[in-house]
mmCIF file of C-alpha atoms in Angstrom:
data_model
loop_
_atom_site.group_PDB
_atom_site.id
_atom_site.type_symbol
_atom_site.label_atom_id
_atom_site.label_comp_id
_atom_site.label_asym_id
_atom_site.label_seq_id
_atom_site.Cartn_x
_atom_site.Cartn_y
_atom_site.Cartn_z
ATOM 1 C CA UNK A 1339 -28.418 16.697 30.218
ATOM 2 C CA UNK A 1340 -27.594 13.227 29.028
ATOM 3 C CA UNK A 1341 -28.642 10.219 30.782
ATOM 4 C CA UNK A 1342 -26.095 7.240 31.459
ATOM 5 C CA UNK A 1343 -26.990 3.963 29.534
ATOM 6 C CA UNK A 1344 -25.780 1.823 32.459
ATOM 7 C CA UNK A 1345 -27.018 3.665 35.867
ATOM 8 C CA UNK A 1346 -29.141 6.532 34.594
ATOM 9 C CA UNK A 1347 -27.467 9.170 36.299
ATOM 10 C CA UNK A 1348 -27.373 12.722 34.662
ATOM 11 C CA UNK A 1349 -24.568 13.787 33.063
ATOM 12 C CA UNK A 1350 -23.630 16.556 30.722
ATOM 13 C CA UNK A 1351 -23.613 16.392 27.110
ATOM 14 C CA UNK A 1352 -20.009 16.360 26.800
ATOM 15 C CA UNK A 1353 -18.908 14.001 29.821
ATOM 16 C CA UNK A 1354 -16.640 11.503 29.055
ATOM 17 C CA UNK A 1355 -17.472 9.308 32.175
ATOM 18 C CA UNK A 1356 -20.227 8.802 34.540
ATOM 19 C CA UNK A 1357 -20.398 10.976 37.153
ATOM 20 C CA UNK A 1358 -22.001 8.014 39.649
ATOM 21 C CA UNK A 1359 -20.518 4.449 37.747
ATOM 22 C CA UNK A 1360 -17.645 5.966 36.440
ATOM 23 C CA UNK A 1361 -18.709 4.249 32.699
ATOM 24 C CA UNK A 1362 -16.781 5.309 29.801
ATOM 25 C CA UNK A 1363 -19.335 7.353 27.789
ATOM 26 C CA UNK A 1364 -16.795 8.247 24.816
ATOM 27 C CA UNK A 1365 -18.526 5.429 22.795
ATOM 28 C CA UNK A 1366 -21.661 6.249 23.541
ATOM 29 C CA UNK A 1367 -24.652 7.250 21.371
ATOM 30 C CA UNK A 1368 -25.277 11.185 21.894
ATOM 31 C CA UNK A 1369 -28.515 11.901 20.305
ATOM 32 C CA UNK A 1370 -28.929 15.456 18.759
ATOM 33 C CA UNK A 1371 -26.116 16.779 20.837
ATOM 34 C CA UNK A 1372 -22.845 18.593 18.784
ATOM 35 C CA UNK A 1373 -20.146 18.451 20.633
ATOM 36 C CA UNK A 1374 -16.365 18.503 20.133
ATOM 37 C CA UNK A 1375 -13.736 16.015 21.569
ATOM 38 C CA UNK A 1376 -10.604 15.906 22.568
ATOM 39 C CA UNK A 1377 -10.191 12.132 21.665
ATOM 40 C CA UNK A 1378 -11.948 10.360 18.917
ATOM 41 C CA UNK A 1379 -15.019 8.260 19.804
ATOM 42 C CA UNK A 1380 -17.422 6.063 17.785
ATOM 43 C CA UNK A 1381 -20.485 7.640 16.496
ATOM 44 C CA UNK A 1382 -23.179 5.473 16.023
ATOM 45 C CA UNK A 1383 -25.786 6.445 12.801
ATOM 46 C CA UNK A 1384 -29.148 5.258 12.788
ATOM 47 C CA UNK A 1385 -30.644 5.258 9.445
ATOM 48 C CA UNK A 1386 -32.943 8.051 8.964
ATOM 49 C CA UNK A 1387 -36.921 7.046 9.030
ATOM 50 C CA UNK A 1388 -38.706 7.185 5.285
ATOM 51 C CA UNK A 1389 -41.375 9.882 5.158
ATOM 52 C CA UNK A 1390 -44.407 10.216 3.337
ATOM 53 C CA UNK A 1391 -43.264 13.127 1.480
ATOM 54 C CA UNK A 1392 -40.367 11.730 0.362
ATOM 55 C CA UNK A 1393 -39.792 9.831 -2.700
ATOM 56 C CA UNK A 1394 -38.192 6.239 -2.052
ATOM 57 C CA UNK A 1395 -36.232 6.641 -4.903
ATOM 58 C CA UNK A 1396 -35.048 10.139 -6.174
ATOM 59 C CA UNK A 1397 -32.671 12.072 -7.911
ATOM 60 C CA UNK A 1398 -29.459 12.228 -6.183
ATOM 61 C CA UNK A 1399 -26.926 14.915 -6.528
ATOM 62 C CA UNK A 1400 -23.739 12.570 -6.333
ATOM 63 C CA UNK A 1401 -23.108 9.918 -8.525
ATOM 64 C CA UNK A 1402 -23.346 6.043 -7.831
ATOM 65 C CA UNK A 1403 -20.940 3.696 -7.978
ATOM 66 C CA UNK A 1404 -21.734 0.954 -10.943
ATOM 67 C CA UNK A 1405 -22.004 -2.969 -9.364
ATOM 68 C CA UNK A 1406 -19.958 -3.970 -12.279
ATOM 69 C CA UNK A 1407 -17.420 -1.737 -11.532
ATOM 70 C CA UNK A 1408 -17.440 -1.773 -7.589
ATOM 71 C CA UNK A 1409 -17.582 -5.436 -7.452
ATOM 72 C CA UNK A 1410 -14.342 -6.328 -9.176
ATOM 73 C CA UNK A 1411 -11.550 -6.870 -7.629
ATOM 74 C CA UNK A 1412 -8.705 -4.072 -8.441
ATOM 75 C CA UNK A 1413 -6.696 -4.934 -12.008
ATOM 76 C CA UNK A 1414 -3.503 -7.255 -10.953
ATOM 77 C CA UNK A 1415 -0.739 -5.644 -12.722
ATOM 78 C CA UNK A 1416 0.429 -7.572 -16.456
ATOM 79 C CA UNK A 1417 3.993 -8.172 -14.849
ATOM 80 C CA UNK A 1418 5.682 -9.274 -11.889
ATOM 81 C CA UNK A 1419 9.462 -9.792 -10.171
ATOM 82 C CA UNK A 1420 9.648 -13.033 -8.267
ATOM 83 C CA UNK A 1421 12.955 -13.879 -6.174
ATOM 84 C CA UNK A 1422 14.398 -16.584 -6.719
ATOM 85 C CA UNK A 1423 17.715 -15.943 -4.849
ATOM 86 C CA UNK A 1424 17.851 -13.603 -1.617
ATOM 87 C CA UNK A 1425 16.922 -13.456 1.360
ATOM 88 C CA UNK A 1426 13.098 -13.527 1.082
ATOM 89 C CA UNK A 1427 12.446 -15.851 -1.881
ATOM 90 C CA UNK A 1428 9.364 -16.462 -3.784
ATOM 91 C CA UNK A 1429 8.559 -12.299 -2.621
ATOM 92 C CA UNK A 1430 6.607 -10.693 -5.577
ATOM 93 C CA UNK A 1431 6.817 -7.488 -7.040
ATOM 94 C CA UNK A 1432 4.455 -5.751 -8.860
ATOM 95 C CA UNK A 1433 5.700 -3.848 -11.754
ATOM 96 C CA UNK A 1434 3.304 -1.060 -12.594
ATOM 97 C CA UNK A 1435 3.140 1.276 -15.868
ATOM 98 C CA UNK A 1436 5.847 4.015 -16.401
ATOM 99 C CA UNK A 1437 9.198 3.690 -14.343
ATOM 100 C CA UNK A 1438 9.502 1.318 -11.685
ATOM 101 C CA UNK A 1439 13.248 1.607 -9.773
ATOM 102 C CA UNK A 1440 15.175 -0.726 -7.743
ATOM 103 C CA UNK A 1441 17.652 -0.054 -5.100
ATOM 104 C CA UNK A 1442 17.805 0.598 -1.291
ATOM 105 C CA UNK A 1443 14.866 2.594 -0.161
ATOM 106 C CA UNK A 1444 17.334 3.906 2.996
ATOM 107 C CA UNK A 1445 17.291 7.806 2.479
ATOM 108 C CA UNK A 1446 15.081 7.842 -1.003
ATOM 109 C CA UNK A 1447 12.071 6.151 -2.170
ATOM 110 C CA UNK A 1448 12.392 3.344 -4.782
ATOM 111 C CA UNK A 1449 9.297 0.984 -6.113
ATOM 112 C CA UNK A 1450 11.189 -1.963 -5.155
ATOM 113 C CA UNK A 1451 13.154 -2.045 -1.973
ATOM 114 C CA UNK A 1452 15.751 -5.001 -2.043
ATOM 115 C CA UNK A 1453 16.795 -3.608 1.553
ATOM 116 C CA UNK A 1454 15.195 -7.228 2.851
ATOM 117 C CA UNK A 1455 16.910 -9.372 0.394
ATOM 118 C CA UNK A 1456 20.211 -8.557 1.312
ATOM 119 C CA UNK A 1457 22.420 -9.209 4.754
ATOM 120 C CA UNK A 1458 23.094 -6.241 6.128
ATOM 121 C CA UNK A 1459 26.875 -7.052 6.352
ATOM 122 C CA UNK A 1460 27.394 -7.274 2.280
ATOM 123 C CA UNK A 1461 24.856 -5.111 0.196
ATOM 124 C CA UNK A 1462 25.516 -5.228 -2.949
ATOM 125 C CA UNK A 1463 22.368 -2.941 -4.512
ATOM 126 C CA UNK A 1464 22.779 1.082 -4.848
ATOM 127 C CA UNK A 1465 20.170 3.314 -3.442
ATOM 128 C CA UNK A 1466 18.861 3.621 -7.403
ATOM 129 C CA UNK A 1467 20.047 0.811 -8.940
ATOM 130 C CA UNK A 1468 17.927 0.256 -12.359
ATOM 131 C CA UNK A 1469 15.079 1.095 -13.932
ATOM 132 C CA UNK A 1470 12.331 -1.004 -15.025
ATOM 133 C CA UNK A 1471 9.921 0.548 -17.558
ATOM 134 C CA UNK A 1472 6.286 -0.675 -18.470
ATOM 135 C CA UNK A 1473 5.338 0.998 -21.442
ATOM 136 C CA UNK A 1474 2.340 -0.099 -24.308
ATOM 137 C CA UNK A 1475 3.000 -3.667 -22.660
ATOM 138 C CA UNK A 1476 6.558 -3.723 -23.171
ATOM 139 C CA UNK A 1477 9.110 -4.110 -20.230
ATOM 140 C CA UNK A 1478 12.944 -2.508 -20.384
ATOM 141 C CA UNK A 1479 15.420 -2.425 -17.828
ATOM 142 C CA UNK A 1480 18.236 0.177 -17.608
ATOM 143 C CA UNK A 1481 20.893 0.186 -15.109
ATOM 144 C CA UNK A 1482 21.283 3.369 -13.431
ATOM 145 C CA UNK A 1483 25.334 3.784 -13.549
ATOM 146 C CA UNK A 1484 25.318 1.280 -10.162
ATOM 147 C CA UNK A 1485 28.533 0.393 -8.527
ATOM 148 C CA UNK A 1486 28.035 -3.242 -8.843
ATOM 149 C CA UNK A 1487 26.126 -3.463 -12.330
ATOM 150 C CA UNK A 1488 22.781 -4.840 -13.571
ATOM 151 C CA UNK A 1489 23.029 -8.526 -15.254
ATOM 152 C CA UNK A 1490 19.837 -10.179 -17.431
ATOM 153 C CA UNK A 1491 20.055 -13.581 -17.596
ATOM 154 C CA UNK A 1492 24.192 -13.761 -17.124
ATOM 155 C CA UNK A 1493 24.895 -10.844 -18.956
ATOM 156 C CA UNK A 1494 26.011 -7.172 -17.766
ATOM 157 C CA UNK A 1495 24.272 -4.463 -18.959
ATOM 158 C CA UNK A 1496 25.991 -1.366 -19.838
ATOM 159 C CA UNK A 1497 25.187 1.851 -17.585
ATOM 160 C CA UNK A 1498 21.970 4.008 -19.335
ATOM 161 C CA UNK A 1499 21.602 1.671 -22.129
ATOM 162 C CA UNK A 1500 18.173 -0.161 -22.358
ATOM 163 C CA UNK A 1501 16.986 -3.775 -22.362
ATOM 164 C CA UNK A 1502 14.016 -5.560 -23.314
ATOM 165 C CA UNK A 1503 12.507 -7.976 -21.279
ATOM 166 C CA UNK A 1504 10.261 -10.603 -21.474
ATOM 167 C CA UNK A 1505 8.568 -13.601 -19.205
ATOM 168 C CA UNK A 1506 11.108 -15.675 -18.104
ATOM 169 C CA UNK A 1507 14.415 -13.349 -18.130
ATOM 170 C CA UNK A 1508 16.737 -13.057 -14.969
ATOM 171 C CA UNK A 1509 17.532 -10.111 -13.388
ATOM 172 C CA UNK A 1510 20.693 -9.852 -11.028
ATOM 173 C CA UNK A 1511 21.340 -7.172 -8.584
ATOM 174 C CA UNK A 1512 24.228 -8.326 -6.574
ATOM 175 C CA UNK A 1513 23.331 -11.564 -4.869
ATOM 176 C CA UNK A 1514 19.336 -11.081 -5.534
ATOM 177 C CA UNK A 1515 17.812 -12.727 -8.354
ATOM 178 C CA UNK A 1516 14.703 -11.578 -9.553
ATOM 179 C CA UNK A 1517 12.252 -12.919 -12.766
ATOM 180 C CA UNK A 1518 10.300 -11.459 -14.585
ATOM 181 C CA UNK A 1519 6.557 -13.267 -14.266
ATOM 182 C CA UNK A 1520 3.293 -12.666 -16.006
#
């Protein structure tokens, strides 16, 4: 039997209210009792008691986590696409190593959605639009035969050749600008 924290009636193990106050007991601490719910409730872990016969520090069969590597904060990527024209400006977006492709994430996945910089009345992006490619530190674009073309910094690139970028260049997917930030 389990005993309610608030009015001390008996309940049983399993009981997911009070029997007398009608006190949600879901939450509640159930001390050396297994059961199995049908909704999820908080388990609260008290930390077990040192013993005598117990080392206070021993050899552990996992491996720990190194403060100098758990205390820093997770690597920012090298290279970024700010907006500077569409609908969201000043958005960021990270550009990671390998390929990273633009477009319309409606039916397919893409790395960066320009769904929100667009109205929805004239979109101008393909669902895969171009290709941006972090590789060794270097950054290439490729457009990706789109309806409406890829443009860096004014000019059109031509469909599956490659361009190198750098800090600074504009990229132009219909009415979105996008530049490339370190």
């Amino acid at each position: 039997m389990f005993l309610c924290p608030h009015c001390q009636a008996e309940n049983l193990p399993d009981a997911l209210a009070c029997v007398e106050c009608e006190a949600d007991l879901a939450a509640d601490f159930h001390e050396d009792v297994p059961t199995q719910r049908t909704r999820p409730r908080l388990l609260l872990l008290r930390p077990a008691a040192k013993s005598a016969a117990c080392p206070a520090e021993g050899p552990t069969d996992y491996p720990t986590a190194s403060p100098t590597n758990s205390d820093l904060p997770p690597a920012r990527p090298p290279f970024r696409l700010k907006v500077l024209r569409g609908l969201r400006v000043s958005a960021e977006y990270p550009l990671y190593d390998g390929a990273n492709l633009i477009g319309r994430g409606d039916d397919r996945p893409v790395d960066i959605d320009l769904r929100d910089q667009e109205p929805r009345e004239r979109v101008w992006a393909s669902r895969h639009h171009a290709v941006v490619t972090l590789e060794a530190g270097t950054l290439t674009v490729e457009d990706l035969n789109s309806t409406n073309g890829t443009y860096v910094n004014r000019h059109r690139l031509l469909p599956g050749s490659k361009r190198p970028l750098k800090a600074d260049d504009v990229i132009q997917i219909g009415t979105t600008q996008l530049k490339v930030t370190e």
